[in-house]
Short mmCIF file of C-alpha atoms in Angstrom, two decimals:
data_model
loop_
_atom_site.label_atom_id
_atom_site.label_comp_id
_atom_site.label_asym_id
_atom_site.label_seq_id
_atom_site.Cartn_x
_atom_site.Cartn_y
_atom_site.Cartn_z
CA MET A 1 44.15 6.26 58.39
CA VAL A 2 45.92 8.47 61.04
CA VAL A 3 44.76 5.76 64.12
CA ARG A 4 45.71 2.55 61.32
CA VAL A 5 49.17 4.48 60.90
CA LEU A 6 49.21 4.89 64.58
CA ALA A 7 48.90 1.08 65.58
CA MET A 8 50.91 -0.28 62.57
CA LYS A 9 53.94 2.02 64.50
CA ALA A 10 53.75 1.10 67.08
CA PHE A 11 53.10 -2.86 66.26
CA LEU A 12 55.96 -2.53 64.52
CA LEU A 13 57.86 -0.76 67.28
CA ILE A 14 57.45 -3.78 69.99
CA VAL A 15 57.87 -6.67 67.77
CA PHE A 16 61.59 -5.05 66.32
CA CYS A 17 62.54 -4.21 70.27
CA LEU A 18 61.80 -7.71 70.88
CA PHE A 19 64.14 -8.66 68.01
CA GLY A 20 66.27 -5.59 68.30
CA ILE A 21 68.89 -6.75 65.12
CA ASN A 22 68.40 -3.64 63.25
CA ILE A 23 71.83 -2.35 62.98
CA SER A 24 74.23 1.09 62.08
CA LEU A 25 77.10 1.58 61.04
CA ALA A 26 77.89 3.29 63.73
CA GLU A 27 77.14 0.52 65.68
CA GLN A 28 79.01 -1.89 64.29
CA SER A 29 81.52 0.41 64.30
CA ASP A 30 81.48 0.84 68.15
CA HIS A 31 81.00 -3.24 68.17
CA GLN A 32 84.70 -3.81 66.54
CA LEU A 33 86.59 -1.54 69.36
CA VAL A 34 83.84 -3.24 71.87
CA VAL A 35 85.60 -6.87 69.80
CA LYS A 36 89.27 -5.39 69.80
CA LEU A 37 89.26 -4.01 73.69
CA ASP A 38 87.26 -7.35 74.43
CA GLU A 39 90.88 -8.82 73.08
CA ASP A 40 93.58 -6.56 74.65
CA TYR A 41 91.31 -8.06 78.36
CA GLN A 42 91.52 -11.88 76.80
CA GLN A 43 95.28 -10.90 77.04
CA LEU A 44 95.63 -8.83 80.33
CA ALA A 45 94.08 -10.87 81.82
CA GLY A 46 95.56 -14.20 81.10
CA ASP A 47 99.28 -12.86 82.08
CA ILE A 48 98.34 -12.00 84.34
CA TYR A 49 96.96 -14.94 86.13
CA LEU A 50 99.78 -16.27 84.85
CA ALA A 51 101.95 -14.66 86.62
CA GLN A 52 99.97 -15.48 89.93
CA GLY A 53 99.83 -19.00 89.25
CA HIS A 54 103.60 -19.21 88.63
CA ARG A 55 103.58 -17.62 92.26
CA ALA A 56 100.31 -20.32 93.32
CA GLY A 57 101.32 -23.21 96.04
CA LEU A 58 100.31 -26.53 94.57
CA ILE A 59 96.87 -28.42 94.79
CA ASN A 60 96.39 -32.50 94.99
CA ASP A 61 92.16 -31.82 95.55
CA LEU A 62 90.85 -30.92 92.31
CA ASP A 63 87.61 -31.13 95.04
CA PHE A 64 89.90 -28.52 97.29
CA LEU A 65 90.07 -26.59 94.43
CA ARG A 66 87.18 -25.69 94.19
CA SER A 67 85.82 -24.67 97.32
CA GLU A 68 89.05 -22.02 97.36
CA TYR A 69 88.11 -20.98 93.57
CA GLN A 70 84.76 -20.00 94.94
CA LYS A 71 85.70 -18.37 98.18
CA ASP A 72 88.45 -16.37 96.14
CA ILE A 73 86.14 -15.43 93.81
CA SER A 74 83.45 -14.21 96.39
CA GLN A 75 86.79 -12.23 97.89
CA GLY A 76 87.42 -10.00 95.21
CA ASN A 77 90.78 -11.45 94.28
CA LEU A 78 90.24 -12.69 90.72
CA ALA A 79 94.03 -12.98 90.05
CA LYS A 80 94.67 -14.89 92.95
CA ALA A 81 92.12 -17.36 92.26
CA ASN A 82 92.58 -17.93 88.25
CA GLY A 83 95.84 -17.76 89.64
CA ILE A 84 95.45 -20.80 91.53
CA LEU A 85 92.89 -22.09 88.52
CA LEU A 86 95.45 -21.76 85.74
CA ALA A 87 98.75 -22.99 87.49
CA ASN A 88 97.24 -26.61 88.49
CA LEU A 89 95.21 -26.79 85.19
CA LYS A 90 96.57 -30.52 85.84
CA LEU A 91 94.53 -32.10 87.95
CA PHE A 92 91.48 -31.66 85.85
CA PRO A 93 89.64 -34.84 84.61
CA THR A 94 89.88 -34.94 80.64
CA GLN A 95 86.25 -35.97 79.83
CA PRO A 96 84.47 -33.09 78.69
CA ASP A 97 81.43 -34.38 80.24
CA ASN A 98 82.91 -34.64 84.29
CA ALA A 99 80.53 -32.32 86.68
CA LEU A 100 83.21 -30.22 87.64
CA VAL A 101 85.47 -28.94 84.48
CA VAL A 102 81.65 -28.17 83.36
CA SER A 103 81.33 -25.80 86.37
CA PHE A 104 84.36 -24.18 85.88
CA VAL A 105 84.09 -23.83 82.72
CA ASP A 106 80.96 -22.36 82.91
CA ASP A 107 81.87 -20.29 85.97
CA LEU A 108 85.08 -18.96 83.89
CA LEU A 109 82.11 -17.31 80.63
CA GLN A 110 79.94 -16.14 83.88
CA HIS A 111 82.75 -14.10 84.57
CA ASN A 112 83.82 -13.69 80.44
CA GLU A 113 87.09 -15.37 81.30
CA ARG A 114 86.98 -16.55 78.18
CA GLN A 115 90.91 -17.59 76.91
CA LEU A 116 91.12 -19.38 80.11
CA ALA A 117 88.18 -21.56 79.63
CA GLU A 118 89.07 -22.15 76.73
CA THR A 119 92.27 -23.48 77.76
CA ILE A 120 91.03 -25.42 79.94
CA TYR A 121 88.49 -26.95 76.78
CA GLY A 122 92.05 -27.12 74.15
CA ARG A 123 94.05 -29.30 77.19
CA ILE A 124 90.25 -31.04 76.93
CA GLU A 125 90.49 -32.07 73.38
CA ALA A 126 93.97 -32.52 72.62
CA ALA A 127 93.15 -35.71 75.35
CA ASN A 128 90.27 -36.90 73.16
CA GLU A 129 90.40 -36.45 69.95
CA SER A 130 86.80 -38.45 69.57
CA GLY A 131 84.78 -37.40 73.25
CA ASP A 132 81.48 -36.32 73.27
CA PHE A 133 82.03 -32.33 73.92
CA SER A 134 78.11 -32.18 73.32
CA TYR A 135 77.89 -30.17 76.81
CA LEU A 136 80.98 -27.89 77.08
CA ASN A 137 79.07 -26.68 73.25
CA PHE A 138 76.38 -26.05 75.04
CA ILE A 139 77.92 -24.70 78.07
CA PHE A 140 79.78 -22.32 75.40
CA ALA A 141 76.28 -21.56 73.59
CA LYS A 142 74.92 -20.53 76.72
CA TYR A 143 77.21 -17.54 77.61
CA TYR A 144 77.40 -17.10 73.23
CA ALA A 145 74.02 -16.48 73.50
CA ARG A 146 74.03 -13.99 76.48
CA GLN A 147 75.92 -12.50 74.75
CA ARG A 148 72.91 -11.45 71.58
CA ASP A 149 76.62 -13.45 69.75
CA TRP A 150 74.27 -15.63 67.18
CA PRO A 151 76.33 -16.53 64.76
CA GLN A 152 78.12 -18.84 67.52
CA VAL A 153 75.69 -20.56 69.40
CA ASN A 154 74.53 -22.08 65.54
CA GLN A 155 77.78 -22.96 64.87
CA LEU A 156 77.55 -24.45 68.17
CA LEU A 157 75.02 -26.28 68.26
CA PRO A 158 74.63 -27.26 64.28
CA GLN A 159 72.25 -29.70 65.92
CA ILE A 160 71.45 -30.99 69.09
CA SER A 161 73.31 -33.86 70.27
CA ILE A 162 71.28 -36.89 72.16
CA ASN A 163 74.25 -37.31 75.23
CA LEU A 164 71.81 -33.18 76.99
CA THR A 165 68.73 -35.13 78.13
CA GLY A 166 65.57 -33.13 79.86
CA GLU A 167 65.83 -29.66 80.10
CA ASP A 168 69.74 -29.45 79.09
CA ALA A 169 68.60 -30.38 75.73
CA ASP A 170 64.99 -28.37 75.47
CA TYR A 171 67.21 -25.53 75.88
CA ALA A 172 69.77 -25.85 73.49
CA TYR A 173 66.97 -25.94 70.82
CA LEU A 174 65.55 -22.91 72.05
CA LEU A 175 69.25 -21.52 71.91
CA GLN A 176 69.69 -23.43 68.17
CA GLY A 177 65.76 -22.04 67.23
CA LEU A 178 66.76 -18.05 68.54
CA SER A 179 69.87 -18.13 66.80
CA ARG A 180 68.23 -19.66 64.06
CA GLN A 181 65.10 -16.63 64.29
CA PHE A 182 68.08 -13.93 64.83
CA LEU A 183 69.48 -15.24 61.58
CA LYS A 184 65.91 -14.77 59.86
CA GLN A 185 66.34 -19.27 59.35
CA HIS A 186 62.96 -17.90 60.79
CA ARG A 187 61.85 -21.41 59.50
CA GLN A 188 64.44 -23.33 60.58
CA SER A 189 64.01 -21.51 63.71
CA ILE A 190 60.72 -23.35 64.21
CA GLU A 191 61.83 -26.28 64.22
CA SER A 192 64.29 -25.87 66.86
CA TYR A 193 61.41 -25.20 68.59
CA ASP A 194 59.15 -28.58 67.60
CA ALA A 195 61.42 -30.14 69.36
CA ILE A 196 60.44 -29.24 73.30
CA SER A 197 58.13 -31.44 74.20
CA GLU A 198 54.73 -29.59 76.28
CA THR A 199 56.25 -30.96 80.58
CA SER A 200 59.77 -28.55 79.48
CA ALA A 201 60.34 -25.66 81.21
CA TYR A 202 61.59 -24.16 78.17
CA PHE A 203 57.48 -24.83 75.94
CA VAL A 204 55.65 -21.93 76.68
CA HIS A 205 59.31 -19.12 75.68
CA ALA A 206 59.24 -21.74 72.51
CA ARG A 207 55.95 -21.02 71.16
CA LEU A 208 55.88 -17.72 71.60
CA ASN A 209 59.16 -17.18 69.91
CA THR A 210 56.98 -19.72 66.87
CA ALA A 211 54.50 -16.72 67.44
CA LEU A 212 57.15 -14.26 67.12
CA ALA A 213 58.41 -15.96 63.42
CA ASN A 214 55.60 -16.66 62.07
CA ILE A 215 55.04 -12.89 62.25
CA ARG A 216 58.05 -12.18 60.75
CA GLN A 217 56.88 -13.57 57.34
CA GLY A 218 53.78 -12.62 57.60
CA TRP A 219 51.53 -15.15 59.35
CA THR A 220 50.19 -13.54 61.30
CA THR A 221 46.71 -15.80 61.47
CA GLU A 222 48.60 -18.61 62.64
CA ALA A 223 50.63 -16.16 65.50
CA GLN A 224 47.06 -15.20 66.87
CA SER A 225 46.38 -19.06 67.28
CA ILE A 226 49.18 -20.02 68.67
CA ILE A 227 49.06 -17.46 71.80
CA THR A 228 45.43 -17.73 72.26
CA LYS A 229 46.14 -21.80 72.65
CA LEU A 230 49.27 -20.46 74.75
CA ILE A 231 48.10 -17.98 76.53
CA PRO A 232 46.26 -20.38 79.06
CA VAL A 233 49.77 -22.43 79.95
CA SER A 234 51.52 -20.30 80.69
CA ARG A 235 49.00 -19.18 83.22
CA SER A 236 48.61 -22.28 84.63
CA ARG A 237 52.70 -22.34 85.17
CA GLU A 238 52.15 -19.59 87.05
CA ASN A 239 54.74 -17.08 84.38
CA THR A 240 53.52 -13.88 84.84
CA GLU A 241 55.08 -11.56 82.76
CA LEU A 242 55.23 -14.25 79.77
CA THR A 243 51.72 -13.77 79.62
CA ASN A 244 52.30 -10.87 80.15
CA ARG A 245 54.39 -10.10 77.58
CA MET A 246 52.09 -12.38 74.50
CA PHE A 247 48.69 -10.04 75.01
CA VAL A 248 50.70 -7.14 74.53
CA VAL A 249 52.65 -9.37 71.27
CA LEU A 250 48.39 -10.54 70.68
CA GLY A 251 46.98 -7.52 70.87
CA TYR A 252 49.50 -5.75 68.46
CA ALA A 253 48.78 -8.53 65.95
CA LEU A 254 45.11 -8.25 65.88
CA LEU A 255 45.15 -3.87 65.88
CA GLN A 256 47.55 -5.51 62.35
CA GLN A 257 44.44 -7.29 61.53
CA GLU A 258 41.85 -4.48 62.54
CA PHE A 259 40.45 -6.53 65.52
CA PHE A 260 40.14 -3.61 67.42
CA ARG A 261 37.73 -5.44 69.86
CA ASP A 262 39.43 -8.14 70.32
CA ALA A 263 42.96 -6.46 70.27
CA ARG A 264 41.86 -4.28 72.93
CA ASP A 265 40.82 -7.01 75.49
CA ALA A 266 44.15 -8.55 74.92
CA PHE A 267 45.60 -5.10 76.26
CA ARG A 268 43.26 -5.56 79.04
CA ASN A 269 44.50 -8.66 80.06
CA VAL A 270 47.67 -7.31 81.32
CA GLU A 271 48.31 -6.50 85.02
CA SER A 272 49.13 -2.64 85.81
CA ASP A 273 52.15 -3.79 87.57
CA SER A 274 53.85 -5.20 84.79
CA VAL A 275 57.10 -4.42 82.85
CA HIS A 276 54.60 -4.64 79.63
CA THR A 277 52.26 -1.67 81.02
CA ASN A 278 53.29 1.08 79.01
CA ARG A 279 52.92 -0.90 75.90
CA ALA A 280 49.56 -1.86 76.98
CA LEU A 281 48.01 1.32 78.00
CA PHE A 282 49.25 2.31 74.81
CA GLY A 283 47.54 -0.31 72.21
CA ILE A 284 43.93 -0.04 74.92
CA ALA A 285 43.92 3.89 73.43
CA LEU A 286 45.20 2.62 69.71
CA SER A 287 42.11 0.24 69.45
CA ALA A 288 39.93 2.28 71.65
CA ILE A 289 39.74 4.92 69.13
CA SER A 290 39.55 2.69 66.18
CA LEU A 291 36.13 1.75 67.88
CA GLY A 292 35.19 5.28 68.45
CA ASP A 293 35.31 4.79 72.19
CA LEU A 294 37.00 7.72 73.23
CA GLU A 295 36.41 7.89 76.84
CA THR A 296 38.67 4.96 76.83
CA GLY A 297 40.97 6.41 74.88
CA LEU A 298 41.26 9.26 76.49
CA ASN A 299 41.34 7.41 80.26
CA ALA A 300 43.56 5.03 78.87
CA VAL A 301 46.04 7.78 77.66
CA ASN A 302 46.03 10.12 81.30
CA LEU A 303 47.04 6.21 82.89
CA LEU A 304 50.35 6.64 80.45
CA LYS A 305 51.14 9.91 80.95
CA GLN A 306 51.05 9.29 85.61
CA ARG A 307 52.67 5.90 84.89
CA GLU A 308 56.34 6.82 86.44
CA SER A 309 58.83 4.96 84.18
CA ASP A 310 60.18 6.81 80.47
CA ASP A 311 59.73 4.74 77.69
CA LEU A 312 58.54 5.04 74.39
CA SER A 313 54.81 4.52 74.57
CA ARG A 314 54.64 7.29 77.65
CA ASP A 315 55.50 9.55 75.27
CA GLU A 316 53.75 8.70 72.24
CA ALA A 317 50.77 9.00 74.49
CA TYR A 318 51.56 13.21 74.30
CA LEU A 319 50.93 13.53 71.11
CA LEU A 320 47.33 10.33 70.75
CA LEU A 321 46.31 12.80 73.07
CA PRO A 322 45.14 15.60 71.66
CA TYR A 323 43.62 13.87 68.91
CA ILE A 324 41.98 12.56 70.79
CA TYR A 325 40.76 15.59 71.80
CA GLU A 326 39.95 17.22 68.70
CA ARG A 327 37.40 13.77 67.76
CA LEU A 328 36.14 15.41 70.48
CA ASP A 329 36.11 19.09 69.85
CA GLN A 330 37.09 20.01 72.81
CA ARG A 331 39.21 23.27 71.43
CA GLN A 332 40.84 24.24 74.57
CA SER A 333 41.86 20.78 75.26
CA ILE A 334 42.99 20.86 72.04
CA GLU A 335 46.01 23.43 72.75
CA ASP A 336 46.32 22.57 76.75
CA SER A 337 47.53 19.10 75.43
CA PHE A 338 49.39 20.05 72.83
CA SER A 339 50.94 22.75 75.43
CA ALA A 340 51.89 19.73 78.10
CA ALA A 341 53.02 17.36 75.43
CA ILE A 342 55.58 20.84 74.09
CA ASN A 343 56.40 21.09 78.44
CA HIS A 344 56.60 17.37 78.16
CA TYR A 345 59.84 17.12 75.52
CA GLN A 346 61.13 19.75 76.32
CA ALA A 347 61.46 18.61 80.08
CA ARG A 348 63.01 14.75 79.00
CA ILE A 349 65.23 16.33 76.92
CA LEU A 350 66.96 19.14 79.20
CA GLU A 351 66.78 15.85 81.43
CA LEU A 352 68.81 13.78 79.13
CA GLU A 353 71.19 16.66 78.03
CA ALA A 354 71.99 17.19 81.65
CA LEU A 355 72.89 13.83 81.89
CA LYS A 356 75.39 13.37 79.70
CA ASN A 357 77.28 16.14 81.44
CA LEU A 358 77.44 13.91 83.93
CA PRO A 359 80.62 11.59 85.01
CA LEU A 360 80.07 8.45 84.84
CA ASP A 361 79.43 6.62 87.69
CA TYR A 362 79.50 2.43 87.53
CA SER A 363 77.98 2.14 90.64
CA GLN A 364 74.59 3.74 89.05
CA ILE A 365 75.15 1.77 86.21
CA HIS A 366 72.71 -1.63 85.94
CA LEU A 367 72.34 -4.19 83.17
CA GLU A 368 69.17 -6.24 83.82
CA ASP A 369 68.34 -9.43 82.24
CA THR A 370 66.28 -7.73 79.88
CA GLY A 371 69.08 -6.37 78.19
CA ARG A 372 68.06 -2.38 79.76
CA LEU A 373 70.76 -0.63 81.18
CA ILE A 374 69.82 1.04 84.00
CA LEU A 375 71.70 4.39 84.64
CA ARG A 376 70.39 6.99 87.69
CA GLU A 377 66.75 5.36 87.14
CA GLN A 378 66.86 6.19 83.31
CA GLU A 379 66.42 2.73 80.46
CA PHE A 380 68.21 2.37 78.13
CA ASP A 381 68.54 -0.14 74.59
CA PHE A 382 71.65 -1.50 75.86
CA SER A 383 72.21 -5.79 75.27
CA ASN A 384 70.69 -5.17 72.16
CA GLN A 385 73.13 -3.20 70.76
CA HIS A 386 76.78 -3.79 73.12
CA PRO A 387 77.52 -7.22 74.56
CA PRO A 388 77.15 -7.10 77.94
CA TYR A 389 80.32 -7.71 77.96
CA LEU A 390 81.33 -5.08 78.08
CA LEU A 391 80.38 -3.79 81.31
CA THR A 392 82.02 -7.47 83.26
CA ASN A 393 85.80 -6.79 81.24
CA ARG A 394 85.39 -2.98 82.72
CA ARG A 395 84.72 -4.75 86.35
CA ASN A 396 86.46 -6.82 86.21
CA LEU A 397 89.20 -4.39 85.22
CA GLY A 398 88.47 -2.37 88.35
CA GLN A 399 88.88 -5.82 90.48
CA LEU A 400 92.29 -6.10 88.92
CA SER A 401 93.45 -2.78 89.34
CA SER A 402 92.72 -2.96 93.39
CA GLU A 403 93.81 -6.53 94.08
CA ILE A 404 97.46 -6.03 91.52
CA ASN A 405 100.56 -4.81 93.26
CA ASP A 406 103.06 -5.20 89.58
CA ALA A 407 103.62 -1.78 88.42
CA GLU A 408 103.91 -2.97 83.94
CA PHE A 409 100.52 -4.21 85.08
CA SER A 410 98.86 -1.34 87.01
CA LEU A 411 100.33 0.15 84.52
CA ARG A 412 98.31 -2.19 81.41
CA ILE A 413 94.78 -2.25 83.83
CA ASP A 414 95.02 1.83 84.06
CA ARG A 415 95.47 1.62 80.53
CA LEU A 416 92.55 -0.47 79.10
CA ILE A 417 90.28 0.99 81.82
CA GLU A 418 90.59 4.02 80.25
CA GLN A 419 90.51 2.99 76.40
CA TYR A 420 86.89 1.04 78.64
CA ASP A 421 85.67 4.21 79.62
CA GLN A 422 86.10 6.82 76.82
CA LEU A 423 84.19 4.30 74.76
CA LEU A 424 81.68 3.44 78.14
CA ASN A 425 81.24 7.86 78.15
CA GLU A 426 80.82 7.95 73.89
CA ILE A 427 77.84 4.36 74.17
CA VAL A 428 76.10 5.80 77.04
CA ILE A 429 75.71 9.41 75.65
CA SER A 430 74.99 6.99 71.74
CA LEU A 431 72.41 5.99 74.02
CA ILE A 432 70.95 9.61 75.03
CA ASP A 433 71.50 11.42 71.69
CA GLN A 434 68.91 8.20 69.83
CA GLN A 435 66.85 8.70 72.59
CA ILE A 436 66.80 12.56 72.46
CA ALA A 437 66.66 12.26 68.61
CA TYR A 438 62.97 10.18 69.34
CA LEU A 439 62.21 13.96 71.86
CA ASN A 440 63.13 15.86 69.23
CA SER A 441 60.80 14.51 66.33
CA TYR A 442 58.00 14.29 69.27
CA LEU A 443 59.08 17.95 69.88
CA ASN A 444 58.61 18.68 66.35
CA GLN A 445 55.73 17.01 65.41
CA ALA A 446 53.71 18.94 69.25
CA ARG A 447 55.01 22.47 68.06
CA TYR A 448 53.45 21.47 64.20
CA GLY A 449 49.56 20.47 65.67
CA LEU A 450 49.31 23.56 67.85
CA ALA A 451 51.03 25.58 64.87
CA ARG A 452 47.82 24.19 62.28
CA HIS A 453 45.20 24.44 65.50
CA TYR A 454 46.08 27.97 65.95
CA ASP A 455 44.96 28.18 62.17
CA TYR A 456 42.19 26.91 62.26
CA GLN A 457 40.98 28.75 65.22
CA ASN A 458 42.60 31.81 63.16
CA ARG A 459 40.41 31.05 59.89
CA ASP A 460 36.81 30.45 62.18
CA LEU A 461 37.49 33.27 63.52
CA LYS A 462 37.03 35.02 60.01
#
């Protein structure tokens, strides 16, 4: 029974990590402040670019404007680049599918200069009441997908235009499916994924998401069938990490169905240097224990403990180890493993508490494509709770601060930087506190387990 509870917990964990759609009231409050600060940033940046534009020279060639813009951006001259662009909007063609227009809008959105991108969009829209904006809408949909703003993605892609072709159309269907999936419209999301051709670069992603949608609806058998057929396709396309992820999802789906041997075999296919290795090792341990193969379970847990990266699977391994020793009736090892777990959790908590007291150093912050925030070698789940533009705006403000000499603008920049720093510090502390809460729960379980072990030993002596 204990193993089945652990297996279910691990299965739910991976599904929730993959979807990341549970939002607390505190996170909603943070999100409202993030949106407000973004509005303030867009207003301030727009005012600065307008002032810069008044001093910028006029350009009569769009290709030259593109070249100057890219040069200034690469040199960190954000205000100059966008000021010149704003001053020369008359150069922009009014065709919404013009390649240079699309390229400019895409670049602006990459730097979260949304107000300026919307200005270009609005200017073109005013000149084309009946024009086809499918490609520009697609560019904006990609931007909102990066920010995890799925309602906006869904609104921009209600249906995929026939004017989007090839890989662009397939990616649009993928985004449409993701938006529906995150909005819990699982059946509709599957329809979007089914529209992606087998030859597409996004086919494997779409089929995996279809399997996840089936899991969310309780159709685990169908999900298993999809993933089993998909793995050879993914391998043939050398999608190594995606294939590793599939084996993990498949393993936990099989584990939930109590197909322990098949689950163990699925987990064993995950490569040893993958970002999914920790979850695979934990899955191997659960599967092996359920099969009574305690030596394999013990080996998997010890390998997991030796891993350098800290995550939930590695932390939970410290609690799983004494359970294995209890099954093996190795009493001294039970005591030693509970003590090691207590020491591990205490050390991790102290490490995280120390991190909370350090000043926020942006040179030590890195946001991965996966949405994981790396801060001084510690990993946190950032993008499932907060939009990435939060960090983009803070970096932009730093650039503007070093570029702008105007006293009034400098004061406004400094005030907004202070607000961003305060919010980011609170968010980082909140992310750290979330991990500490998990660790405290594990610590209490380890202490209880050790106390229970001593109690049983004392009973045996009587």
